[in-house]
Short mmCIF file of N, CA and C in Angstrom, two decimals:
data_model
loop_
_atom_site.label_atom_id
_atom_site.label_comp_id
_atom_site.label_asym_id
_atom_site.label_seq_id
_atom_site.Cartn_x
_atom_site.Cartn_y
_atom_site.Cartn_z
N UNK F 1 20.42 -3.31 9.57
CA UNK F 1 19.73 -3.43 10.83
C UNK F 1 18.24 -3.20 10.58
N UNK F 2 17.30 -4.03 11.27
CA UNK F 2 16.20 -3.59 11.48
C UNK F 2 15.25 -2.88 11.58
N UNK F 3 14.58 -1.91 11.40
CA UNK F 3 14.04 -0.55 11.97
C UNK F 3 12.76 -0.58 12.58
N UNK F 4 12.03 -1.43 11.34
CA UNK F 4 10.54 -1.67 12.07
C UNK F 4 9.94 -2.49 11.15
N UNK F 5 9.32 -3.18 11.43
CA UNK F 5 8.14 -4.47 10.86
C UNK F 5 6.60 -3.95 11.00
N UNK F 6 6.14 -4.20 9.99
CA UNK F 6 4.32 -3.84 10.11
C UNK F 6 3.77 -4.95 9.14
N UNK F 7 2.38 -5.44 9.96
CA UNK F 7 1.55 -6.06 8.75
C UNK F 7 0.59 -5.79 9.39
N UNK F 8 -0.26 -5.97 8.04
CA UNK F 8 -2.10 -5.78 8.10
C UNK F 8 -2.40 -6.67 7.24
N UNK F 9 -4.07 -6.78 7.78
CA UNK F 9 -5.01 -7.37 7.47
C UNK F 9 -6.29 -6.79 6.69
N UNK F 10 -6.63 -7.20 5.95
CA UNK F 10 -7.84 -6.23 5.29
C UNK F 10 -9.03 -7.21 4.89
N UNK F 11 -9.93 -6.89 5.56
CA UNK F 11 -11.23 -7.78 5.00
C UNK F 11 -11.55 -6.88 3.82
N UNK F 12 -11.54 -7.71 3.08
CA UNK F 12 -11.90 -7.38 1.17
C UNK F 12 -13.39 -6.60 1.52
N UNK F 13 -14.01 -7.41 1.88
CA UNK F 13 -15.33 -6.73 1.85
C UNK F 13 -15.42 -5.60 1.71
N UNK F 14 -15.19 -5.15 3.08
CA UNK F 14 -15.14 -3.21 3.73
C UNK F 14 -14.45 -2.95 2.68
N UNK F 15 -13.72 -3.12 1.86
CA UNK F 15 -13.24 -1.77 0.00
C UNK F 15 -14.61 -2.13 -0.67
N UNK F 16 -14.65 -3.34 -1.07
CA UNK F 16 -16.03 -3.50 -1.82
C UNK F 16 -17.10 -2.44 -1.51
N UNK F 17 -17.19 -2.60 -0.39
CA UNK F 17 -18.05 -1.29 0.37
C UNK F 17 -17.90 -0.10 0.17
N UNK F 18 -16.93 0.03 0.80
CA UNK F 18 -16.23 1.56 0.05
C UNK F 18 -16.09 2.15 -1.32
N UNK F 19 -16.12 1.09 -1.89
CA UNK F 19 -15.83 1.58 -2.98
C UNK F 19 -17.65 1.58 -4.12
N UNK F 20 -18.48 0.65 -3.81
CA UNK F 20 -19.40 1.01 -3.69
C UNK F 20 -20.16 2.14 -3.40
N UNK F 21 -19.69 2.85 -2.11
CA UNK F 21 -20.63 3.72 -1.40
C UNK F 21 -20.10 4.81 -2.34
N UNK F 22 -18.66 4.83 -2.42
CA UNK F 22 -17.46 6.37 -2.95
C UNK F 22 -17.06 6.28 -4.22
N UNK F 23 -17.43 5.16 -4.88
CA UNK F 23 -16.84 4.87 -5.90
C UNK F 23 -15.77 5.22 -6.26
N UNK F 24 -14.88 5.81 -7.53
CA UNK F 24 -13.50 6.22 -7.49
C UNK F 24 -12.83 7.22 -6.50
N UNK F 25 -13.70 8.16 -5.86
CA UNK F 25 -13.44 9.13 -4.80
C UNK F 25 -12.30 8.01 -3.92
N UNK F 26 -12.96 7.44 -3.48
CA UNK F 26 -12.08 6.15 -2.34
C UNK F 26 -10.72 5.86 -3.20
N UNK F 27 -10.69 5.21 -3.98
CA UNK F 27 -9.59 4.95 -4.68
C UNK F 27 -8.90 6.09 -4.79
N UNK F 28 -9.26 7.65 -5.26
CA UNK F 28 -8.04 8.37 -5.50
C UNK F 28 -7.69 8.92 -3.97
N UNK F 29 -8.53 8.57 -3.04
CA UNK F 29 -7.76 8.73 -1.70
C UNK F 29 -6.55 8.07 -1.41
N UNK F 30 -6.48 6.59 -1.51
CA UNK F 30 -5.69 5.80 -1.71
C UNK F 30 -4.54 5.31 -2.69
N UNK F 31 -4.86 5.59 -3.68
CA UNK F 31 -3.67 5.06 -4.59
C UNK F 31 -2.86 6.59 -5.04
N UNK F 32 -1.98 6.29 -5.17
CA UNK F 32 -1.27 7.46 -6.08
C UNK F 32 -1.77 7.03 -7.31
N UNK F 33 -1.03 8.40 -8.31
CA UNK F 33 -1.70 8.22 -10.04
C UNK F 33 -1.39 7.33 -10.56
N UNK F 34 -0.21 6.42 -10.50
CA UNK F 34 -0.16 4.97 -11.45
C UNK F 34 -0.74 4.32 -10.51
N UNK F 35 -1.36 3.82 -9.34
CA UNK F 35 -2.06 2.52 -8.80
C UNK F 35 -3.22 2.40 -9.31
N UNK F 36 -3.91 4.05 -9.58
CA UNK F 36 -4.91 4.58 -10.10
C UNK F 36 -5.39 3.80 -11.42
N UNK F 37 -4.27 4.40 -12.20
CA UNK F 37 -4.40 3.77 -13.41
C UNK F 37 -4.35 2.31 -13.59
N UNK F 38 -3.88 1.29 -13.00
CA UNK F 38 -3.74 0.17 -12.61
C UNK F 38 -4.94 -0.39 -12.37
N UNK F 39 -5.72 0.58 -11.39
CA UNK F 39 -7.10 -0.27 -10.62
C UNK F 39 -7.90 0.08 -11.78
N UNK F 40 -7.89 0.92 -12.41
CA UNK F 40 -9.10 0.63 -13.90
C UNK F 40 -8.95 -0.13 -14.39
N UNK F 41 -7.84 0.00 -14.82
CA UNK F 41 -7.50 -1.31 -16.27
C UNK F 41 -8.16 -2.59 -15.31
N UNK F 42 -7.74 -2.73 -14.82
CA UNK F 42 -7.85 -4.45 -13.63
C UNK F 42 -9.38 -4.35 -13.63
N UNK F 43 -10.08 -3.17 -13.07
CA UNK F 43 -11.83 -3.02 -12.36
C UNK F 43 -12.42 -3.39 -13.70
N UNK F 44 -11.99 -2.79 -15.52
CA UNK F 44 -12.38 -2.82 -16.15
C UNK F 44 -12.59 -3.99 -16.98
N UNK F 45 -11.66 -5.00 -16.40
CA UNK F 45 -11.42 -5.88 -17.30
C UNK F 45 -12.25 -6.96 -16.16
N UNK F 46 -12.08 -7.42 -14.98
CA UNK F 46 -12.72 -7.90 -14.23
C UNK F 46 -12.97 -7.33 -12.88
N UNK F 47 -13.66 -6.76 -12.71
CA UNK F 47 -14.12 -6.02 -11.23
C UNK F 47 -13.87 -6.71 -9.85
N UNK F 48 -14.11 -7.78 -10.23
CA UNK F 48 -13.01 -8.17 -8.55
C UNK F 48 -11.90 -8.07 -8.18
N UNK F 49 -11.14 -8.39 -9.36
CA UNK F 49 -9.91 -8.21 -9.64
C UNK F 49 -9.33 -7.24 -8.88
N UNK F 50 -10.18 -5.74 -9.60
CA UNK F 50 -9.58 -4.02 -9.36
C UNK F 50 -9.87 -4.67 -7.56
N UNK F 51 -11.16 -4.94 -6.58
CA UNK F 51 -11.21 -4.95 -5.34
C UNK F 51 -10.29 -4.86 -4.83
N UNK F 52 -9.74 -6.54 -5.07
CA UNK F 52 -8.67 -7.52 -4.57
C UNK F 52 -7.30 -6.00 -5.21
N UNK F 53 -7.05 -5.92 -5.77
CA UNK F 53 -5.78 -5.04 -5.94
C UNK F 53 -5.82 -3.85 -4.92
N UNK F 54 -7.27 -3.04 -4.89
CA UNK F 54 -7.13 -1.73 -3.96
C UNK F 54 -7.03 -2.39 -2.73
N UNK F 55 -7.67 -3.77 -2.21
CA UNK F 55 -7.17 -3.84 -0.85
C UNK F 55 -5.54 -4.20 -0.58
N UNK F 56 -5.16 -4.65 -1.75
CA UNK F 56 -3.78 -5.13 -1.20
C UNK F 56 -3.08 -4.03 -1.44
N UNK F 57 -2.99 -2.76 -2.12
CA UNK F 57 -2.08 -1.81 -1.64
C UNK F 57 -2.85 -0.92 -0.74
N UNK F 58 -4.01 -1.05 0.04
CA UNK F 58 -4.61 -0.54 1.12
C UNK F 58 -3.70 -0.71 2.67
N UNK F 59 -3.67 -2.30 2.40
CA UNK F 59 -3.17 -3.11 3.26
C UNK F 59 -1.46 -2.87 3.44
N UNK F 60 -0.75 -2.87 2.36
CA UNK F 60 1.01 -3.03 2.41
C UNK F 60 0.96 -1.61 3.04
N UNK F 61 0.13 -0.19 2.30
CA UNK F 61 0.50 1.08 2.74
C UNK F 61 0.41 0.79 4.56
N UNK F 62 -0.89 0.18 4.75
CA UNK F 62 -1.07 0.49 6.61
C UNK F 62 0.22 -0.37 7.20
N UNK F 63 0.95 -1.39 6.50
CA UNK F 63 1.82 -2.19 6.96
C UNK F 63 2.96 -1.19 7.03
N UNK F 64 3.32 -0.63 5.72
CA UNK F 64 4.18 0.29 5.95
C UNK F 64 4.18 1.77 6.91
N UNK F 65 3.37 1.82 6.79
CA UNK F 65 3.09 3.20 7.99
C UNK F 65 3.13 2.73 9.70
N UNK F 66 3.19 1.54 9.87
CA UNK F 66 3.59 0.79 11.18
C UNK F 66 4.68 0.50 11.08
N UNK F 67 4.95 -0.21 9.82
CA UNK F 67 6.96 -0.37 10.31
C UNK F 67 7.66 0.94 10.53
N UNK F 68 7.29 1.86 9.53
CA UNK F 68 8.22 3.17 10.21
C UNK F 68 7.85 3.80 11.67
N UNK F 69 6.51 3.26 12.10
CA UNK F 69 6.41 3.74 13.85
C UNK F 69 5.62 5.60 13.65
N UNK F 70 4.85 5.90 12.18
CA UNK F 70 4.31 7.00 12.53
C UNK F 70 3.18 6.84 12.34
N UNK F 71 2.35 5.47 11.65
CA UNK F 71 1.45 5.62 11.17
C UNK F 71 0.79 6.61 10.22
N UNK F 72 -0.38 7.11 10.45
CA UNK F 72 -1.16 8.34 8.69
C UNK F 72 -0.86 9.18 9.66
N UNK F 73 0.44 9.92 9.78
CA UNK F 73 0.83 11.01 9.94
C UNK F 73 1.81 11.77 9.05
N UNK F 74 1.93 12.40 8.96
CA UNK F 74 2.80 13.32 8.14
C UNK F 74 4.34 13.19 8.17
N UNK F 75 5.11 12.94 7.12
CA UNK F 75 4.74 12.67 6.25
C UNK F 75 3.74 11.71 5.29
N UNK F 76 3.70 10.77 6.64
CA UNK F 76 2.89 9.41 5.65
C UNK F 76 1.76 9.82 5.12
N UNK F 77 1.79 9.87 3.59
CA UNK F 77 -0.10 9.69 3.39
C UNK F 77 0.02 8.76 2.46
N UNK F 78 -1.54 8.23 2.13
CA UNK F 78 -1.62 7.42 1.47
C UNK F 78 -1.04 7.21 0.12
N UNK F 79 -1.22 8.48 -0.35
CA UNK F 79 -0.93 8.56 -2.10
C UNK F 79 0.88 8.73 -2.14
N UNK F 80 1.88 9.44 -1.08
CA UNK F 80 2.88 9.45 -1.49
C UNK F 80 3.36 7.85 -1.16
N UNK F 81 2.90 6.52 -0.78
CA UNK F 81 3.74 5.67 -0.69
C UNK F 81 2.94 5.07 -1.62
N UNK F 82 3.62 4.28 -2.61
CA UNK F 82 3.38 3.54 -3.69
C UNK F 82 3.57 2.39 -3.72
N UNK F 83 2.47 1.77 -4.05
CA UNK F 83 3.59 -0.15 -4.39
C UNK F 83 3.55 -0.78 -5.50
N UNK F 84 4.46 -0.84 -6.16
CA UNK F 84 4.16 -1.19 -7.67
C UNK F 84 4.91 -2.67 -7.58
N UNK F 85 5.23 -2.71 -9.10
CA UNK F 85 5.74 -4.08 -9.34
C UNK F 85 6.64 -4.27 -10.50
N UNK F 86 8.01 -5.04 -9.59
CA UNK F 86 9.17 -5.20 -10.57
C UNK F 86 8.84 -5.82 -11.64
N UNK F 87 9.37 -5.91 -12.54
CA UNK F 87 9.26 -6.65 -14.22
C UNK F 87 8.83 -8.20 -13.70
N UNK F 88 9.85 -8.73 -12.21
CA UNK F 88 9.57 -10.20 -12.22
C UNK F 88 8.13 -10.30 -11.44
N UNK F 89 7.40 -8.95 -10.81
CA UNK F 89 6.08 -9.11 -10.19
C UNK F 89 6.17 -8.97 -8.94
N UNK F 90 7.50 -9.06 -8.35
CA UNK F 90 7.50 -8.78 -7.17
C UNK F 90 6.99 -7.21 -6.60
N UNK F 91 6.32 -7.04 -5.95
CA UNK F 91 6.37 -5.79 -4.87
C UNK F 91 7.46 -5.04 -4.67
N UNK F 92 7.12 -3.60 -4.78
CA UNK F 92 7.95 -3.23 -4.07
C UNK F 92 7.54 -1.57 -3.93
N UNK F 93 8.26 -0.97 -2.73
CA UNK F 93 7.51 0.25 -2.25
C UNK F 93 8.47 1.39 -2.92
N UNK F 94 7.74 2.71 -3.72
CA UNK F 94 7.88 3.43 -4.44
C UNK F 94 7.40 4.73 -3.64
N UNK F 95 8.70 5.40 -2.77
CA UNK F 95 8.17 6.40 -1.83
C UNK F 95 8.43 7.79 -2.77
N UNK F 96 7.61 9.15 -2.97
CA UNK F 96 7.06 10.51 -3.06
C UNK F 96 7.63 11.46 -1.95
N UNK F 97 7.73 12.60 -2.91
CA UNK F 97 7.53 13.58 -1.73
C UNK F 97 8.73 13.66 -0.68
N UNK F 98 8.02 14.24 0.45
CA UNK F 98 8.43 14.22 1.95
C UNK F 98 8.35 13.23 2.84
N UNK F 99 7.18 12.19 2.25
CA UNK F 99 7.93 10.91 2.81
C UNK F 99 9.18 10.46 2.44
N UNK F 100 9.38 10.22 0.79
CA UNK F 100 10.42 10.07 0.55
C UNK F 100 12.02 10.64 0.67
N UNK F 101 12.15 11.94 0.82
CA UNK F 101 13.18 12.92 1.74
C UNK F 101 12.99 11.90 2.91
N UNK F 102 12.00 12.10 3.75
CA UNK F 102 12.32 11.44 5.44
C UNK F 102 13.07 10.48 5.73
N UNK F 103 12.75 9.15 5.11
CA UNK F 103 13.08 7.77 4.46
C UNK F 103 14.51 8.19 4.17
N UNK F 104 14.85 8.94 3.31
CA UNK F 104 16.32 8.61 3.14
C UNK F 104 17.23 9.45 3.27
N UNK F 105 16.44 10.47 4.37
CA UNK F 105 17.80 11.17 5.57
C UNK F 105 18.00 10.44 6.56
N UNK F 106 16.82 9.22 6.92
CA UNK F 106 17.32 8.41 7.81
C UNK F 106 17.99 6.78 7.18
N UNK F 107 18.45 6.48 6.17
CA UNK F 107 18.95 5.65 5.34
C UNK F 107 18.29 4.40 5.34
N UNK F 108 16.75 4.60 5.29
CA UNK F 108 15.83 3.59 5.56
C UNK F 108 15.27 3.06 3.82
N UNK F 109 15.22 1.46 3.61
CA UNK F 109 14.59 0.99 2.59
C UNK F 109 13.43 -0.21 3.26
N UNK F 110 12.53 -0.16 2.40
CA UNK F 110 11.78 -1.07 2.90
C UNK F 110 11.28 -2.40 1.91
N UNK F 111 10.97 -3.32 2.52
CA UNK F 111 11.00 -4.62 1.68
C UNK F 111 9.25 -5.06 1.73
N UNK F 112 7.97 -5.54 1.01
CA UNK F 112 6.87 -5.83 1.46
C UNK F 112 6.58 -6.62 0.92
N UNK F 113 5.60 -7.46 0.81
CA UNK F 113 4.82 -8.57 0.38
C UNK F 113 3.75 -8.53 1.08
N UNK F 114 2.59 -8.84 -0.46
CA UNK F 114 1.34 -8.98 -0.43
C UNK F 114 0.72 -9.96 -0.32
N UNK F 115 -0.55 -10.39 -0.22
CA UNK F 115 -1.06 -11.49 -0.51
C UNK F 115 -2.61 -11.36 -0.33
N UNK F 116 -3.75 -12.42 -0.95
CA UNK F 116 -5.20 -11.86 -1.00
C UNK F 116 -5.77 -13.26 -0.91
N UNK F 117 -6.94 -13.78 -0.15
CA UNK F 117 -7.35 -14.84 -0.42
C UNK F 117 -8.93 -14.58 -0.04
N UNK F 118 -9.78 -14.92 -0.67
CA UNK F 118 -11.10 -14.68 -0.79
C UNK F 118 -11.46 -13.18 -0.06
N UNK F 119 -11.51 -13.67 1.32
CA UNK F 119 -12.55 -12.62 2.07
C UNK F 119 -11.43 -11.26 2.74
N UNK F 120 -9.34 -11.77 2.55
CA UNK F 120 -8.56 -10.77 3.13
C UNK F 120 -7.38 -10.82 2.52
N UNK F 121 -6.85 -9.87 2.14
CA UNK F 121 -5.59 -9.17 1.97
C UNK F 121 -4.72 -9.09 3.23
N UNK F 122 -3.65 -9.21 2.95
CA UNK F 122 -2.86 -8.81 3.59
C UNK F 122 -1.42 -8.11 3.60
N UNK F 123 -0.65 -7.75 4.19
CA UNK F 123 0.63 -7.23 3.69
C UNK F 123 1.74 -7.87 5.18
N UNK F 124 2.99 -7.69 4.77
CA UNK F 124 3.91 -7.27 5.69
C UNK F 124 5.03 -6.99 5.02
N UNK F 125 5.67 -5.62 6.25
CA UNK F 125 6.68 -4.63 5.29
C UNK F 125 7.83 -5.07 6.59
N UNK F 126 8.93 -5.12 5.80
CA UNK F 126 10.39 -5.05 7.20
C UNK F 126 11.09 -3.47 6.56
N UNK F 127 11.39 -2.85 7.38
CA UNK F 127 12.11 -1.40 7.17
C UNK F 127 13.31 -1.72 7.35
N UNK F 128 14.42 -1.63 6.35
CA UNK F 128 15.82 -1.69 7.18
C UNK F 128 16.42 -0.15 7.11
N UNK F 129 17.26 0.01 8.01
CA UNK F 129 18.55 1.10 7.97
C UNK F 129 19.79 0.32 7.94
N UNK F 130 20.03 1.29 7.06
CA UNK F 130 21.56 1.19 6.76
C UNK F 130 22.46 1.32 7.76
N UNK F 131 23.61 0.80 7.82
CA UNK F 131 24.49 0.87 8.94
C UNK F 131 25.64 1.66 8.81
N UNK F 132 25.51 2.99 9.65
CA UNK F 132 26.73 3.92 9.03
C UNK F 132 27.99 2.95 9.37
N UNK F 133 28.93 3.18 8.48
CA UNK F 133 30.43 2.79 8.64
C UNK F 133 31.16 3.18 9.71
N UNK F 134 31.81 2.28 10.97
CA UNK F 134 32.55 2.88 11.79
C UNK F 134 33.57 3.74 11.86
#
């Protein structure tokens, strides 16, 4: 069953900005420690690149924090939801912590996809629950 759907939008720019003004400060707000490590290698090798990557797990996290219906509240923060990537590249969300306890006392998994095209990122996440057995 269903639980909740979220997507966002992210104008690339505003990280460029951010990340400009805060430089890595911004990023370790946002990523947990492997996205972290991720956005160097990527910033280092081509710097738009790293942009385009911090907005799109900027973007899936705010998608995901709307499908579950709490938004950046507690548990949600930025760094315990993760989005990494299966061997085949696909997405997928890697929950921490007390988000992660929350998530699966209520038998919730979530599914997301990214995407980036010049000037925006975007995400959308579907939350399902499991269906207890009658």
């Amino acid at each position: 069953m269903i639980y909740g759907i979220g997507t966002d939008i992210c104008d690339v720019r505003r990280i460029r900005e951010s990340i400009e003004r805060h430089g890595d400060r911004f990023a370790h707000k946002v990523l947990s420690d492997a996205e972290f490590d991720v956005w160097k290698a990527r910033s280092a090798r081509w710097p738009e690149r790293g942009v385009r990557y911090l907005a799109t797990r900027f973007s899936a996290k705010e998608a995901f924090s709307k499908a579950v219906g709490m938004g950046m509240r507690m548990p949600m923060t930025w760094r315990s939801c993760e989005i990494a990537n299966l061997p085949s590249g696909k997405p997928t969300i890697v929950l921490h912590g007390a988000l992660k306890a929350w998530c699966e006392s209520r038998g919730l998994a979530a599914q997301v996809t990214v995407t980036d095209e010049s000037d925006y990122a975007a995400s959308f996440v579907v939350i399902e629950q499991k269906e207890s057995p009658p």
